[in-house]
Coordinates of C-alpha atoms in Angstrom, one line a residue:
Q1 CA 76.7 144.0 165.5
V2 CA 78.3 143.4 168.4
H3 CA 78.4 139.6 168.4
L4 CA 80.1 139.9 164.8
E5 CA 82.8 141.8 166.1
R6 CA 83.7 140.2 169.2
F7 CA 82.2 136.9 169.3
G8 CA 81.4 135.4 166.0
I9 CA 83.7 132.3 164.9
P10 CA 83.3 130.8 161.3
G11 CA 82.0 127.4 161.4
K12 CA 80.1 127.4 164.7
T13 CA 76.4 127.0 165.2
L14 CA 74.6 129.7 166.9
I15 CA 71.1 130.2 168.2
G16 CA 69.6 133.6 169.5
S17 CA 66.3 134.8 170.7
D18 CA 66.1 137.2 168.1
S19 CA 65.0 136.5 164.3
H20 CA 68.3 138.5 163.1
T21 CA 70.5 136.1 164.6
P22 CA 71.3 135.2 161.1
T23 CA 73.8 138.1 160.9
G24 CA 76.5 135.6 162.1
G25 CA 76.0 133.8 158.4
G26 CA 78.2 137.1 157.3
I27 CA 81.2 135.7 159.0
G28 CA 80.5 132.2 158.2
M29 CA 78.5 131.0 161.2
L30 CA 75.2 128.6 160.9
A31 CA 73.4 130.9 163.0
F32 CA 69.1 130.5 163.6
G33 CA 66.9 133.0 165.1
A34 CA 64.8 131.2 167.6
G35 CA 62.2 131.5 170.3
G36 CA 63.7 132.5 173.6
L37 CA 62.3 129.3 175.2
D38 CA 63.7 127.0 172.6
V39 CA 67.0 129.3 173.4
A40 CA 66.5 128.8 177.1
V41 CA 66.3 125.1 177.1
A42 CA 69.7 125.1 175.0
M43 CA 71.2 127.0 177.5
G44 CA 70.2 124.7 180.0
G45 CA 71.7 121.5 178.2
G46 CA 68.6 120.7 175.8
A47 CA 68.9 120.3 172.1
Y48 CA 67.7 123.0 169.5
Y49 CA 65.7 121.0 166.5
I50 CA 65.0 122.0 163.0
T51 CA 63.2 120.5 160.1
M52 CA 65.6 119.6 157.3
P53 CA 66.0 122.7 155.1
K54 CA 66.3 123.0 151.3
M55 CA 69.1 124.7 149.8
I56 CA 68.9 128.0 147.6
K57 CA 72.6 128.6 146.3
V58 CA 73.0 132.6 145.2
N59 CA 75.9 132.9 143.0
L60 CA 77.2 136.5 142.6
T61 CA 79.4 138.1 139.9
G62 CA 80.5 141.2 139.2
R63 CA 81.2 144.5 141.3
L64 CA 78.6 146.8 142.8
S65 CA 78.7 150.1 141.3
P66 CA 79.4 153.2 143.2
W67 CA 76.6 154.3 145.0
V68 CA 75.1 150.7 145.5
S69 CA 75.1 149.0 148.3
A70 CA 75.0 145.4 150.2
K71 CA 71.5 146.8 151.1
D72 CA 70.7 146.8 147.4
V73 CA 71.7 142.9 147.3
S74 CA 69.4 142.1 149.8
L75 CA 66.4 143.9 148.4
E76 CA 67.1 142.5 145.0
I77 CA 66.8 138.6 146.2
L78 CA 63.5 140.2 148.5
R79 CA 62.2 141.3 144.9
I80 CA 63.4 137.8 143.3
L81 CA 62.0 135.3 146.4
S82 CA 59.7 137.5 148.3
V83 CA 58.8 137.6 151.9
K84 CA 57.7 133.8 151.9
G85 CA 60.1 132.5 149.3
G86 CA 63.0 131.5 151.5
V87 CA 60.7 129.4 153.9
G88 CA 62.0 126.0 154.9
S89 CA 65.3 126.7 152.7
I90 CA 68.6 127.9 154.0
I91 CA 70.5 130.5 151.6
E92 CA 73.9 130.0 150.7
W93 CA 76.1 132.8 148.8
G94 CA 78.7 132.3 147.1
G95 CA 80.3 133.2 143.4
E96 CA 82.9 135.3 142.4
G97 CA 81.2 138.5 143.5
I98 CA 81.8 137.5 147.1
S99 CA 85.5 138.6 147.2
T100 CA 84.1 142.0 146.7
L101 CA 81.9 142.3 149.5
S102 CA 83.2 142.7 153.4
V103 CA 82.2 140.7 156.2
P104 CA 79.6 143.8 157.5
E105 CA 78.4 143.8 154.3
R106 CA 78.0 140.2 154.1
A107 CA 76.3 140.6 157.3
T108 CA 73.6 142.9 155.9
I109 CA 72.8 140.6 153.5
T110 CA 72.4 137.7 155.6
N111 CA 70.8 139.8 158.1
M112 CA 67.8 140.3 155.8
G113 CA 67.6 137.2 155.1
T114 CA 64.9 137.0 157.9
E115 CA 62.9 138.5 155.5
L116 CA 62.4 136.1 153.1
G117 CA 61.3 133.6 156.0
A118 CA 64.7 131.8 155.5
T119 CA 65.8 129.3 158.0
T120 CA 69.3 131.3 158.1
S121 CA 71.7 132.5 155.4
I122 CA 75.3 132.1 155.2
F123 CA 78.7 133.3 153.3
P124 CA 81.8 131.2 153.3
S125 CA 84.9 131.8 155.4
D126 CA 87.8 133.0 153.0
E127 CA 90.6 135.2 153.4
I128 CA 88.1 138.4 153.5
T129 CA 86.9 136.9 156.6
R130 CA 90.4 136.0 158.1
E131 CA 91.1 140.1 157.1
F132 CA 88.1 141.2 159.3
L133 CA 89.0 138.8 162.1
K134 CA 92.6 139.9 162.0
A135 CA 91.3 143.5 162.1
Q136 CA 89.4 142.7 165.3
G137 CA 92.7 141.1 167.2
R138 CA 90.9 137.6 166.6
E139 CA 92.6 136.0 163.9
A140 CA 93.3 132.9 165.7
D141 CA 89.5 132.4 165.7
Y142 CA 89.7 132.3 161.9
V143 CA 88.8 128.7 160.0
P144 CA 88.3 128.4 156.6
L145 CA 84.8 127.3 155.1
C146 CA 83.3 126.4 151.9
S147 CA 80.7 124.3 150.2
D148 CA 81.8 121.0 148.3
E149 CA 82.4 121.0 144.9
D150 CA 79.9 118.9 144.4
A151 CA 77.3 120.3 146.4
V152 CA 73.5 119.6 145.2
Y153 CA 70.9 122.6 145.7
D154 CA 67.4 122.7 145.2
R155 CA 67.7 126.0 143.5
I156 CA 70.4 128.3 142.1
I157 CA 69.8 131.9 141.4
D158 CA 72.3 134.2 139.7
I159 CA 72.6 138.0 140.2
D160 CA 75.5 140.2 138.5
L161 CA 76.2 142.5 141.3
S162 CA 77.4 145.2 138.3
T163 CA 73.9 145.4 137.1
L164 CA 71.8 146.3 140.5
E165 CA 70.8 150.1 141.2
P166 CA 69.9 151.9 144.5
L167 CA 66.4 150.2 145.7
L168 CA 63.5 151.0 148.1
A169 CA 61.1 148.4 149.8
C170 CA 58.0 150.5 150.0
P171 CA 55.2 150.4 152.8
H172 CA 54.1 148.1 154.3
S173 CA 56.3 144.8 153.1
P174 CA 60.1 144.2 152.7
D175 CA 59.3 142.6 149.4
N176 CA 57.6 145.6 148.2
I177 CA 60.5 146.8 145.7
K178 CA 61.3 149.7 143.3
S179 CA 64.2 151.7 142.1
A180 CA 65.3 154.8 143.8
S181 CA 65.4 156.2 140.4
A182 CA 61.6 155.8 140.0
L183 CA 60.4 157.4 143.2
K184 CA 62.7 160.1 143.2
G185 CA 60.9 163.5 144.1
T186 CA 59.0 161.9 147.1
K187 CA 58.4 164.2 150.2
V188 CA 60.8 162.9 153.1
D189 CA 59.6 163.9 156.8
Q190 CA 62.3 161.3 158.4
V191 CA 65.4 159.5 157.9
C192 CA 66.9 156.7 160.1
I193 CA 70.3 155.4 160.0
G194 CA 71.6 152.1 161.5
S195 CA 69.8 149.1 163.1
C196 CA 71.3 145.4 163.0
T197 CA 71.2 145.5 159.3
N198 CA 73.1 149.0 158.6
S199 CA 75.2 150.2 161.6
S200 CA 78.6 148.8 160.7
L201 CA 81.8 151.2 160.7
R202 CA 81.8 150.8 156.9
D203 CA 78.3 152.2 156.9
M204 CA 78.6 155.1 159.3
L205 CA 81.7 156.4 157.6
R206 CA 80.1 156.3 154.6
V207 CA 77.3 158.0 155.7
A208 CA 79.8 160.5 157.3
A209 CA 81.5 160.8 154.1
I210 CA 78.2 161.9 152.4
L211 CA 77.0 164.5 155.2
K212 CA 80.2 166.1 155.6
G213 CA 80.3 169.9 155.1
K214 CA 76.4 169.9 154.3
K215 CA 73.4 170.4 156.4
I216 CA 70.6 168.2 156.0
A217 CA 67.0 169.8 154.9
D218 CA 65.1 171.6 157.1
S219 CA 62.0 169.4 156.6
V220 CA 63.9 166.3 157.7
S221 CA 64.7 164.8 161.2
L222 CA 67.7 162.8 160.7
S223 CA 69.2 160.0 163.6
V224 CA 71.8 157.7 163.2
S225 CA 72.7 154.6 165.8
P226 CA 75.7 153.2 165.3
G227 CA 75.7 149.7 165.8
S228 CA 78.1 149.2 168.7
R229 CA 80.3 150.8 171.4
Q230 CA 83.3 149.9 169.1
V231 CA 81.9 151.9 166.4
L232 CA 80.8 154.8 168.0
S233 CA 84.1 155.2 169.5
M234 CA 86.1 155.0 166.3
L235 CA 83.7 157.1 164.9
S236 CA 84.4 159.7 167.6
A237 CA 88.1 159.3 167.5
C238 CA 88.6 159.8 163.4
G239 CA 85.8 162.9 163.2
A240 CA 83.3 161.2 161.8
L241 CA 80.9 161.5 164.2
A242 CA 81.5 165.3 164.3
D243 CA 80.5 165.4 160.3
I244 CA 77.6 163.5 161.2
V245 CA 76.2 166.0 164.2
D246 CA 77.4 169.2 162.5
A247 CA 74.8 168.3 159.4
G248 CA 72.2 167.9 162.2
A249 CA 71.9 164.2 162.8
R250 CA 70.6 163.1 166.1
V251 CA 72.7 160.7 167.5
L252 CA 70.8 157.6 169.3
E253 CA 72.2 154.7 171.4
C254 CA 73.2 151.7 170.2
A255 CA 69.6 149.6 170.1
C256 CA 66.7 148.4 168.3
G257 CA 65.3 151.7 169.0
P258 CA 63.0 153.6 166.3
C259 CA 62.9 149.8 164.2
I260 CA 60.5 148.8 166.9
G261 CA 58.7 152.1 167.8
M262 CA 61.0 152.6 170.7
G263 CA 61.4 156.2 170.3
F264 CA 61.9 158.6 167.0
S265 CA 58.4 157.5 165.6
P266 CA 57.2 159.3 162.4
N267 CA 54.9 161.9 162.4
S268 CA 51.4 161.0 161.3
A269 CA 51.0 160.1 157.8
G270 CA 54.7 160.7 157.3
V271 CA 57.2 159.4 154.8
S272 CA 60.2 157.4 156.8
L273 CA 63.3 156.4 155.2
R274 CA 65.3 153.7 157.3
T275 CA 68.1 151.5 156.8
F276 CA 66.2 149.0 158.8
N277 CA 64.9 145.8 157.8
R278 CA 61.3 145.5 158.5
N279 CA 58.7 148.3 157.4
F280 CA 55.5 146.6 158.6
E281 CA 52.3 148.7 159.1
G282 CA 52.5 150.4 162.3
R283 CA 56.0 148.9 163.6
S284 CA 57.6 152.2 163.8
G285 CA 55.0 153.3 166.1
T286 CA 53.0 155.7 164.0
R287 CA 50.2 153.4 162.0
D288 CA 49.5 156.0 159.2
A289 CA 53.2 156.5 158.5
G290 CA 54.8 155.0 155.1
V291 CA 58.0 153.4 156.2
Y292 CA 60.8 152.8 153.2
L293 CA 63.7 150.4 153.7
V294 CA 67.0 152.0 151.7
S295 CA 70.7 151.6 151.9
P296 CA 72.8 154.2 153.9
E297 CA 73.4 155.8 150.8
V298 CA 70.0 156.6 149.8
A299 CA 69.0 157.5 153.0
A300 CA 71.8 159.9 153.4
A301 CA 71.2 161.7 149.9
S302 CA 67.8 161.8 150.8
A303 CA 68.3 163.5 154.1
L304 CA 70.0 166.2 152.3
T305 CA 67.7 166.8 149.6
G306 CA 64.4 166.4 151.6
Y307 CA 63.1 164.0 148.8
I308 CA 63.7 160.4 147.7
T309 CA 67.1 160.6 146.0
D310 CA 68.9 158.3 143.9
P311 CA 72.4 159.0 145.4
R312 CA 73.9 158.6 141.8
D313 CA 72.8 162.1 140.8
L314 CA 75.1 163.5 143.9
G315 CA 77.9 163.1 141.9
D316 CA 80.9 161.3 142.6
Y317 CA 80.9 158.6 145.5
P318 CA 82.9 159.8 148.3
A319 CA 85.8 157.3 149.1
I320 CA 86.1 155.9 152.5
T321 CA 89.5 154.3 154.0
M322 CA 88.8 151.5 156.9
P323 CA 91.3 150.6 159.7
E324 CA 93.9 147.9 159.4
A325 CA 93.1 147.5 163.2
F326 CA 89.5 148.2 165.1
T327 CA 89.8 149.4 168.6
V328 CA 89.1 146.4 170.6
N329 CA 87.4 147.4 174.5
D330 CA 85.8 144.6 175.8
S331 CA 85.8 146.2 179.5
A332 CA 82.0 146.5 179.3
V333 CA 81.6 142.5 178.6
L334 CA 80.9 140.2 181.7
L335 CA 82.2 137.0 181.4
P336 CA 79.8 134.1 182.9
A337 CA 80.3 133.2 186.3
D338 CA 81.8 129.9 187.5
A339 CA 79.9 126.9 188.7
E340 CA 80.0 127.6 192.1
E341 CA 79.3 131.6 191.9
A342 CA 76.3 131.0 189.9
K343 CA 74.9 128.6 192.6
A344 CA 74.8 132.1 194.8
L345 CA 73.5 134.4 192.5
E346 CA 69.8 135.8 192.7
V347 CA 67.7 136.8 190.0
L348 CA 66.3 140.2 191.0
R349 CA 62.5 140.3 190.1
G350 CA 60.4 143.6 190.5
P351 CA 56.9 143.8 190.9
N352 CA 56.3 144.0 187.2
I353 CA 57.7 140.5 186.4
K354 CA 54.5 138.4 186.6
P355 CA 54.2 134.2 186.3
Y356 CA 54.3 132.4 182.9
P357 CA 50.5 132.1 181.9
D358 CA 49.1 129.1 182.8
T359 CA 49.4 125.9 180.1
H360 CA 46.9 123.3 179.3
P361 CA 47.5 120.0 178.4
L362 CA 46.0 118.9 175.0
A363 CA 42.6 118.1 174.6
D364 CA 41.1 115.5 172.2
E365 CA 38.4 117.6 171.3
I366 CA 38.6 121.5 171.0
N367 CA 35.0 123.6 171.2
A368 CA 36.3 127.1 170.5
N369 CA 35.0 130.6 169.3
L370 CA 36.5 131.9 166.0
T371 CA 37.3 135.0 167.8
L372 CA 39.4 136.7 164.9
K373 CA 40.0 136.4 161.1
V374 CA 42.9 137.9 159.3
G375 CA 44.5 138.2 156.0
D376 CA 47.8 137.1 154.7
N377 CA 51.5 138.1 155.7
I378 CA 50.4 139.0 159.7
T379 CA 53.6 140.0 161.5
T380 CA 54.4 139.1 165.1
D381 CA 54.2 143.2 165.4
H382 CA 50.4 142.5 163.9
I383 CA 49.8 140.0 166.9
M384 CA 51.8 141.6 169.7
P385 CA 52.8 145.0 169.0
A386 CA 56.0 146.5 170.2
G387 CA 56.6 150.3 170.8
A388 CA 57.4 152.3 173.9
K389 CA 54.0 151.9 175.8
I390 CA 54.1 148.0 175.3
L391 CA 57.8 146.7 175.7
P392 CA 58.5 148.1 179.2
Y393 CA 56.0 145.3 180.2
R394 CA 57.4 142.4 178.4
S395 CA 57.5 140.5 181.6
N396 CA 54.0 141.4 182.6
I397 CA 51.7 139.3 180.0
P398 CA 48.2 140.0 181.7
H399 CA 49.4 143.7 181.0
M400 CA 50.5 142.9 177.3
S401 CA 47.3 141.0 176.6
Q402 CA 45.0 144.5 176.5
F403 CA 47.2 145.3 173.3
C404 CA 47.3 141.6 171.3
F405 CA 45.9 141.8 167.6
A406 CA 44.9 145.4 168.6
V407 CA 46.2 146.6 165.4
C408 CA 43.3 143.9 163.8
D409 CA 40.9 144.2 166.1
E410 CA 41.0 146.9 169.2
K411 CA 38.2 144.4 171.0
F412 CA 40.5 141.4 170.3
A413 CA 41.6 140.8 173.9
E414 CA 38.1 141.6 175.3
N415 CA 36.3 139.2 173.1
A416 CA 39.2 136.5 173.6
K417 CA 38.6 136.6 177.4
A418 CA 34.6 136.5 176.8
A419 CA 34.9 133.4 174.6
G420 CA 37.1 131.4 177.0
Q421 CA 38.6 129.5 174.5
S422 CA 39.4 130.9 170.8
I423 CA 40.6 129.9 167.5
V424 CA 42.5 132.5 165.3
V425 CA 42.3 131.9 161.2
G426 CA 44.9 133.6 159.3
G427 CA 45.9 133.5 155.5
E428 CA 49.7 132.9 154.0
N429 CA 52.8 133.6 155.9
Y430 CA 51.1 133.9 159.1
G431 CA 53.4 134.9 161.8
Q432 CA 56.2 136.7 159.8
G433 CA 58.8 138.8 161.3
S434 CA 60.2 139.0 164.6
S435 CA 60.9 135.9 166.8
R436 CA 59.0 137.6 169.3
E437 CA 57.6 134.8 171.8
H438 CA 54.8 137.0 173.1
A439 CA 52.7 136.6 170.2
A440 CA 52.3 133.0 171.4
L441 CA 52.2 133.5 174.8
V442 CA 49.9 136.4 175.0
P443 CA 47.6 134.6 172.8
L444 CA 48.1 131.7 174.9
Y445 CA 47.1 133.8 178.6
L446 CA 43.9 134.8 176.2
G447 CA 43.0 131.5 175.7
V448 CA 43.8 130.6 171.9
R449 CA 44.1 126.9 171.6
A450 CA 44.7 126.8 167.7
V451 CA 45.7 128.7 164.7
I452 CA 44.4 127.7 161.4
A453 CA 46.2 129.4 158.4
K454 CA 47.3 128.9 155.0
S455 CA 50.8 128.8 156.1
F456 CA 53.2 129.6 158.6
A457 CA 56.6 131.6 159.0
R458 CA 59.2 128.8 160.6
I459 CA 59.9 130.5 164.4
H460 CA 56.3 131.5 164.8
A461 CA 55.3 128.1 164.1
A462 CA 57.5 126.6 166.6
N463 CA 56.7 129.5 169.2
L464 CA 53.1 128.3 169.0
I465 CA 54.0 124.9 169.8
N466 CA 56.3 125.6 172.6
A467 CA 53.1 127.5 173.8
G468 CA 50.9 124.5 173.6
I469 CA 49.2 126.1 170.8
L470 CA 48.1 123.7 167.8
P471 CA 49.5 125.8 164.3
L472 CA 47.2 124.1 161.5
T473 CA 46.8 124.6 157.8
F474 CA 44.0 124.2 155.3
E475 CA 44.0 121.1 153.0
N476 CA 42.3 123.3 150.9
P477 CA 43.0 127.0 150.8
A478 CA 39.5 127.9 149.6
D479 CA 38.1 126.4 152.7
Y480 CA 39.6 129.7 154.1
D481 CA 36.3 131.5 153.0
K482 CA 34.0 129.0 154.5
L483 CA 35.1 130.4 157.9
D484 CA 33.8 133.9 159.5
K485 CA 34.3 136.1 162.5
D486 CA 32.3 134.4 165.6
D487 CA 31.8 130.8 164.1
S488 CA 31.4 128.4 166.5
L489 CA 34.3 125.6 166.0
A490 CA 35.5 122.3 167.0
L491 CA 38.4 120.2 166.5
V492 CA 37.7 116.7 167.1
N493 CA 39.9 113.6 167.0
V494 CA 42.7 115.9 167.9
F495 CA 45.2 113.1 169.7
E496 CA 44.7 110.9 166.7
G497 CA 45.1 113.8 164.3
I498 CA 48.4 115.2 165.5
K499 CA 49.9 111.7 164.6
T500 CA 48.1 111.1 161.2
G501 CA 48.5 114.8 159.9
K502 CA 44.7 115.1 159.5
I503 CA 42.1 116.6 161.8
T504 CA 38.5 117.4 161.2
L505 CA 37.3 120.9 161.8
L506 CA 33.7 121.2 162.7
N507 CA 32.0 124.6 161.6
K508 CA 28.9 124.1 164.1
T509 CA 27.3 127.8 163.1
K510 CA 27.2 126.8 159.3
N511 CA 27.2 122.8 159.7
I512 CA 30.1 122.3 157.4
E513 CA 33.3 120.1 158.5
I514 CA 36.7 121.3 156.9
P515 CA 39.8 118.9 156.3
I516 CA 42.7 120.7 158.0
L517 CA 46.4 119.5 158.1
C518 CA 49.1 119.4 160.5
S519 CA 52.8 118.2 160.9
F520 CA 54.6 117.7 163.7
T521 CA 57.2 115.5 164.6
E522 CA 57.3 112.8 167.3
R523 CA 58.7 115.1 170.0
Q524 CA 56.7 118.3 169.3
Q525 CA 53.8 115.6 169.5
K526 CA 54.8 115.4 172.9
I527 CA 55.4 118.8 173.6
L528 CA 51.8 119.6 172.6
H529 CA 50.4 117.0 174.8
A530 CA 52.2 118.0 177.8
G531 CA 50.7 121.7 177.5
G532 CA 53.8 123.3 175.9
L533 CA 57.8 123.4 176.1
L534 CA 58.1 124.4 179.7
P535 CA 55.7 121.7 181.4
F536 CA 57.6 119.1 178.5
T537 CA 60.9 120.0 179.8
R538 CA 60.1 119.8 183.5
E539 CA 58.6 116.4 182.9
G540 CA 62.0 115.3 181.4
E541 CA 62.3 114.2 177.7

């Protein structure tokens, strides 16, 4: 939200070590989420590489009906494509309907393009973009941007905005879509409004208008997290913040917070409605909670009634007035030090900051134990959970290792250490979700040398390569069933295999061979031979 308000520039490229960096696509940036090491290398002057993506065009027509929002557009495209339908693709949004969407609304849509597995998502830069930048005092940053008239796409999807209704993503996947009308009456324990998806001034003013003069249900706990200092300040100045607080909400600081289990976790077996972008099992900090992804309108309406509510049942849609100019106060922004000053700066490292895990040059034969076998859509939250008791140790890989895969197997860390070298086997879309590089670094520390899956999420596959771990796929997905936990495995002729794209897996326990596929660029092969991106960068490209 802060980047969109104060730093986003149409036509520029952006990489960030957050999988929701594509939020910048709402202002016409080509914005990529990436692993932290990839971003650090780029900051140091190196290049950032992507595989040439396919292009999916989504044409919007019509106008959203009252009580229907940009979040419902995001949920509709997830219903159409699923959490893996955007893998290897950039989603370009266009059509006459985009003229009815503000930049923050567009950013909500590009933000959740990450949940499609997309490389990124982008809107054109047009007069709507100009007006947003003008209101931020940055009209000089405006650049018009649109696709060529003869642009060719791999797939075209048409959505009539006027046909959409309030939607929800049910537990435990962002593509488990149902209508609010179909689920109304379901008891709600908690509502969270905010996150990088829905915390703009427009979203907050809409929530304040719905809550004004009312009280939330006694059975509901409501949190509201404005997306930036600017949003919070302007809510306070216009009285909308008081409307939110007086209704019974708790105001949390601008942060990921409840989205990754950093406070405000639901009660056990509770139902939590959140305007967030992910609802993976256990991500909220409560393993058995049911998290639903909703629009600010559905969230506020349900907080008032105590049940999942179709907000259209509340009657007239309350009007809001957006300011012509935003309050700009950049006093908290620290500009980069100049070259001479930078040389004298000291990086403070507390006792909790431990060294980077030891890396291992690639071996031509890898003998390992199949220490864990998991199913489809394993997320980086499954691999390396976050939450209040783990994230404070994010610079302490040895400490974090005890939680690795704990959601899937509480003894994984213990078993991996005992095995020495491990292989993990997974299903489709392995590693979806956050760009969390700890989901590669911690397995590296525990001795994981390869992950064999039916398919991978883009960022996680890149993070595995950067950690020196082989991301491999089954030539025949049915061979997944030929492998079991604690099988003794061997990958042979690895050096030749990463060149040809074919490696043989020996299951020594069952005395069978399984053909394995891989696809690495010449640069990625060098990274793997070096033992990861860090030693590769030290050696010099």
